[in-house]
CSV table of C-alpha atoms in Angstrom, one decimal:
chain,number,residue,atom,x,y,z
A,1,UNK,CA,12.4,17.0,35.5
A,2,UNK,CA,13.7,16.8,31.9
A,3,UNK,CA,14.8,20.8,31.0
A,4,UNK,CA,12.9,21.0,27.7
A,5,UNK,CA,11.6,25.0,27.9
A,6,UNK,CA,10.5,24.4,23.9
A,7,UNK,CA,7.8,21.5,24.9
A,8,UNK,CA,4.7,22.6,25.7
A,9,UNK,CA,3.7,19.5,27.8
A,10,UNK,CA,0.0,19.9,27.6
A,11,UNK,CA,-0.1,18.1,24.5
A,12,UNK,CA,3.0,15.7,25.2
A,13,UNK,CA,1.4,11.8,25.2
A,14,UNK,CA,4.0,9.7,26.5
A,15,UNK,CA,4.2,6.3,24.9
A,16,UNK,CA,1.6,3.9,26.9
A,17,UNK,CA,1.4,0.3,26.4
A,18,UNK,CA,-1.5,-0.5,27.8
A,19,UNK,CA,-2.5,2.4,24.7
A,20,UNK,CA,-2.4,-0.2,22.5
A,21,UNK,CA,-4.1,-3.3,24.5
A,22,UNK,CA,-6.7,-3.0,21.7
A,23,UNK,CA,-8.8,-6.1,21.5
A,24,UNK,CA,-9.0,-5.7,17.6
A,25,UNK,CA,-11.6,-5.7,14.9
A,26,UNK,CA,-13.4,-9.0,14.1
A,27,UNK,CA,-14.1,-8.3,10.3
A,28,UNK,CA,-11.2,-9.5,7.8
A,29,UNK,CA,-8.7,-7.4,6.6
A,30,UNK,CA,-9.7,-5.1,4.2
A,31,UNK,CA,-6.5,-4.8,1.0
A,32,UNK,CA,-6.9,-3.4,-2.3
A,33,UNK,CA,-4.8,-4.4,-5.2
A,34,UNK,CA,-3.0,-1.7,-7.2
A,35,UNK,CA,-1.0,-2.4,-10.2
A,36,UNK,CA,0.8,-0.2,-13.5
A,37,UNK,CA,0.3,-1.7,-16.3
A,38,UNK,CA,-2.9,-1.4,-19.2
A,39,UNK,CA,-1.4,-4.6,-21.3
A,40,UNK,CA,-3.6,-7.6,-22.2
A,41,UNK,CA,-0.8,-10.1,-21.3
A,42,UNK,CA,0.2,-7.3,-18.3
A,43,UNK,CA,2.8,-9.5,-15.7
A,44,UNK,CA,1.9,-6.7,-12.9
A,45,UNK,CA,-1.6,-7.7,-12.9
A,46,UNK,CA,-0.8,-11.5,-13.0
A,47,UNK,CA,1.0,-10.8,-9.7
A,48,UNK,CA,-1.3,-8.7,-8.6
A,49,UNK,CA,-4.0,-11.7,-9.2
A,50,UNK,CA,-1.5,-14.0,-7.4
A,51,UNK,CA,-1.2,-11.8,-4.3
A,52,UNK,CA,-4.7,-11.5,-4.1
A,53,UNK,CA,-5.3,-15.4,-4.2
A,54,UNK,CA,-2.7,-15.7,-1.4
A,55,UNK,CA,-4.8,-13.1,0.7
A,56,UNK,CA,-7.9,-15.1,0.2
A,57,UNK,CA,-6.1,-17.9,1.7
A,58,UNK,CA,-4.8,-15.8,4.6
A,59,UNK,CA,-8.3,-14.2,5.5
A,60,UNK,CA,-8.3,-11.2,3.8
A,61,UNK,CA,-11.2,-9.4,2.3
A,62,UNK,CA,-10.0,-7.6,-1.1
A,63,UNK,CA,-10.5,-5.4,-3.8
A,64,UNK,CA,-8.6,-4.7,-7.2
A,65,UNK,CA,-8.3,-1.5,-9.1
A,66,UNK,CA,-8.6,-1.3,-13.0
A,67,UNK,CA,-6.6,1.9,-13.3
A,68,UNK,CA,-7.9,1.8,-17.2
A,69,UNK,CA,-9.7,5.0,-18.1
A,70,UNK,CA,-8.4,6.8,-15.1
A,71,UNK,CA,-7.5,10.6,-16.1
A,72,UNK,CA,-4.0,12.2,-15.3
A,73,UNK,CA,-4.0,13.9,-12.7
A,74,UNK,CA,-4.6,17.7,-13.3
A,75,UNK,CA,-6.8,16.6,-16.6
A,76,UNK,CA,-9.6,15.9,-14.7
A,77,UNK,CA,-11.3,17.2,-11.5
A,78,UNK,CA,-11.9,14.7,-8.3
A,79,UNK,CA,-15.2,13.9,-9.4
A,80,UNK,CA,-14.8,11.7,-12.6
A,81,UNK,CA,-16.2,8.2,-11.8
A,82,UNK,CA,-12.5,6.6,-11.8
A,83,UNK,CA,-11.2,9.0,-9.8
A,84,UNK,CA,-13.9,8.5,-7.1
A,85,UNK,CA,-14.1,4.9,-7.7
A,86,UNK,CA,-10.0,4.7,-6.4
A,87,UNK,CA,-10.5,7.4,-3.5
A,88,UNK,CA,-13.2,5.3,-2.1
A,89,UNK,CA,-11.7,1.9,-2.3
A,90,UNK,CA,-9.0,3.2,-0.9
A,91,UNK,CA,-11.0,4.5,1.9
A,92,UNK,CA,-12.6,1.4,2.6
A,93,UNK,CA,-9.2,-0.6,2.6
A,94,UNK,CA,-7.1,-1.0,5.8
A,95,UNK,CA,-4.4,-2.4,3.7
A,96,UNK,CA,-3.1,-1.7,0.2
A,97,UNK,CA,-0.7,-3.7,-2.4
A,98,UNK,CA,1.0,-1.5,-5.2
A,99,UNK,CA,2.5,-3.7,-8.1
A,100,UNK,CA,4.0,-1.8,-11.0
A,101,UNK,CA,6.4,-3.0,-13.6
A,102,UNK,CA,9.8,-1.6,-13.7
A,103,UNK,CA,10.3,0.8,-17.0
A,104,UNK,CA,12.9,3.2,-17.7
A,105,UNK,CA,14.5,2.7,-14.0
A,106,UNK,CA,11.2,3.3,-12.1
A,107,UNK,CA,7.8,2.6,-11.5
A,108,UNK,CA,5.4,3.1,-14.9
A,109,UNK,CA,3.5,6.6,-15.1
A,110,UNK,CA,0.1,4.4,-14.5
A,111,UNK,CA,1.2,3.4,-11.7
A,112,UNK,CA,2.3,6.8,-10.5
A,113,UNK,CA,-1.2,8.1,-11.7
A,114,UNK,CA,-3.1,6.0,-9.4
A,115,UNK,CA,-1.1,6.9,-6.0
A,116,UNK,CA,-0.9,10.4,-7.5
A,117,UNK,CA,-5.0,10.6,-7.5
A,118,UNK,CA,-4.9,9.6,-3.4
A,119,UNK,CA,-5.1,12.6,-1.9
A,120,UNK,CA,-3.2,13.6,1.3
A,121,UNK,CA,-6.2,15.0,3.3
A,122,UNK,CA,-10.0,15.7,2.7
A,123,UNK,CA,-11.7,17.2,5.3
A,124,UNK,CA,-8.8,17.6,7.6
A,125,UNK,CA,-8.5,13.4,7.5
A,126,UNK,CA,-5.4,11.8,5.8
A,127,UNK,CA,-7.4,9.0,4.2
A,128,UNK,CA,-4.0,6.9,4.0
A,129,UNK,CA,-2.3,7.8,7.4
A,130,UNK,CA,-1.9,4.3,8.9
A,131,UNK,CA,-2.5,1.9,6.7
A,132,UNK,CA,-0.5,-0.8,6.0
A,133,UNK,CA,1.2,-0.8,2.5
A,134,UNK,CA,3.4,-3.9,0.2
A,135,UNK,CA,5.2,-3.2,-2.2
A,136,UNK,CA,6.1,-5.2,-6.0
A,137,UNK,CA,7.8,-5.4,-9.0
A,138,UNK,CA,8.2,-7.1,-12.4
A,139,UNK,CA,10.8,-6.5,-14.7
A,140,UNK,CA,11.5,-8.0,-18.3
A,141,UNK,CA,15.2,-8.2,-17.8
A,142,UNK,CA,17.3,-9.1,-14.6
A,143,UNK,CA,16.7,-8.2,-11.3
A,144,UNK,CA,16.1,-4.6,-10.3
A,145,UNK,CA,14.7,-3.5,-7.2
A,146,UNK,CA,14.3,0.6,-8.2
A,147,UNK,CA,9.9,0.5,-8.7
A,148,UNK,CA,9.9,-1.0,-5.4
A,149,UNK,CA,12.2,1.3,-3.5
A,150,UNK,CA,10.6,4.2,-5.0
A,151,UNK,CA,6.9,3.1,-4.6
A,152,UNK,CA,8.1,2.9,-0.3
A,153,UNK,CA,9.3,6.5,-1.1
A,154,UNK,CA,5.2,7.3,-2.2
A,155,UNK,CA,4.2,5.1,0.7
A,156,UNK,CA,6.4,6.9,3.3
A,157,UNK,CA,4.6,10.9,1.7
A,158,UNK,CA,1.3,8.5,2.3
A,159,UNK,CA,2.3,8.2,5.7
A,160,UNK,CA,1.5,4.3,5.3
A,161,UNK,CA,3.4,2.0,7.4
A,162,UNK,CA,5.3,-0.1,4.5
A,163,UNK,CA,6.6,-3.5,5.5
A,164,UNK,CA,9.5,-4.9,5.9
A,165,UNK,CA,9.4,-7.5,3.0
A,166,UNK,CA,8.8,-7.1,-0.7
A,167,UNK,CA,9.3,-8.8,-4.2
A,168,UNK,CA,10.8,-8.2,-7.0
A,169,UNK,CA,10.1,-10.5,-9.9
A,170,UNK,CA,12.6,-10.5,-12.9
A,171,UNK,CA,11.9,-12.0,-15.9
A,172,UNK,CA,8.6,-12.0,-15.5
A,173,UNK,CA,7.7,-13.7,-19.0
A,174,UNK,CA,9.5,-16.8,-17.5
A,175,UNK,CA,7.5,-16.8,-14.5
A,176,UNK,CA,3.9,-17.3,-15.6
A,177,UNK,CA,2.2,-19.6,-17.5
A,178,UNK,CA,-0.2,-18.8,-20.4
A,179,UNK,CA,-3.6,-18.7,-18.2
A,180,UNK,CA,-1.5,-15.9,-15.8
A,181,UNK,CA,-1.1,-17.9,-13.0
A,182,UNK,CA,3.0,-17.6,-11.6
A,183,UNK,CA,4.9,-20.9,-11.9
A,184,UNK,CA,6.6,-22.5,-8.7
A,185,UNK,CA,10.0,-21.0,-7.8
A,186,UNK,CA,11.6,-19.2,-4.7
A,187,UNK,CA,10.0,-16.3,-6.6
A,188,UNK,CA,6.9,-17.3,-6.2
A,189,UNK,CA,7.7,-18.2,-2.4
A,190,UNK,CA,9.0,-14.8,-1.8
A,191,UNK,CA,5.5,-13.3,-2.8
A,192,UNK,CA,4.1,-15.8,-0.4
A,193,UNK,CA,6.3,-14.7,2.4
A,194,UNK,CA,4.9,-10.8,1.8
A,195,UNK,CA,1.2,-11.1,1.5
A,196,UNK,CA,1.4,-13.4,4.8
A,197,UNK,CA,3.1,-10.6,6.3
A,198,UNK,CA,1.1,-8.0,4.6
A,199,UNK,CA,-1.7,-9.5,6.8
A,200,UNK,CA,0.2,-10.3,10.3
A,201,UNK,CA,1.4,-6.6,9.9
A,202,UNK,CA,-2.5,-5.1,9.3
A,203,UNK,CA,-4.1,-7.4,12.1
A,204,UNK,CA,-1.6,-6.2,14.6
A,205,UNK,CA,-1.3,-2.7,13.7
A,206,UNK,CA,-5.2,-1.4,12.0
A,207,UNK,CA,-7.1,-0.4,15.8
A,208,UNK,CA,-3.6,0.7,16.7
A,209,UNK,CA,-3.1,3.0,14.0
A,210,UNK,CA,-4.6,5.6,15.1
A,211,UNK,CA,-3.0,5.9,18.2
A,212,UNK,CA,0.6,5.5,16.9
A,213,UNK,CA,0.5,8.2,13.9
A,214,UNK,CA,-1.2,11.0,16.7
A,215,UNK,CA,2.1,13.3,16.4
A,216,UNK,CA,3.3,15.9,19.2
A,217,UNK,CA,3.0,18.8,16.6
A,218,UNK,CA,-0.3,18.0,15.1
A,219,UNK,CA,-2.1,17.9,18.2
A,220,UNK,CA,-0.3,21.2,19.4
A,221,UNK,CA,-1.2,23.3,16.3
A,222,UNK,CA,-4.6,22.0,16.4
A,223,UNK,CA,-4.6,23.1,20.3
C-alpha cells in the first residue's frame, strides 16, 4: 500500500470508468448566451445571435440575456428583477456562450458585470460548477485574444469547463452585413467549429459533471 499518512482514505474516490457510463439525458442541451455591448449595432450581439442560430441547428435549446438595465454589482440587491432573470437563466442552463467586445485590451464592463452577478455559491450549491463554456470576442481592429483569454480565467474561477476552441473576430465591422448576419469567411467557419464543439462537450459532460467535479478536499470538509 502506498504510504500516504496525510490522506484520509475514508474520503478518497478512486477514479472509476464505470461511474462515467451514464445513459445521458434525452432533452436538448440548454445553452445561455451572454454578450457585452448595448450599442444598437452591437457586433458582440450579432455574433451571439449567429452562435444561437448554429446552436439551434445542432439541436440545442437556447436563451439569450439582454444586459440592458442590469445594475452594477453592489449598486442593487440580488432581488433586482434583472439580476433574478440572469440567475434563473444560468440555473436553467447546462452550457454558456460568452461573447465580448475587446475594449481597452479586455472584456467590457457590461460583460464583467453579468459574470459578477453569477454567484459562486447559493445554499451550498455552486450554480455554474460543471457547466460547459465557449468564449468568443469581437474587435474593432486587428485580431486579439485578450478578451477570450480573460473570459477563460473567469470561467475557471466560476468552476466551468471551458472548451478548447474559441473565436476572435477582428475588424468586426467588415464581417457582418447590414442585417447583422455574419458573412462567409474562415472566421465564420471558426464560429461553426466552436458551437459544434460546445454541443459535443455539453452532451458528453452534462450528466457526468457532478462526478467529475467531486473533490476530496470538499468531501473531507463536509465530513
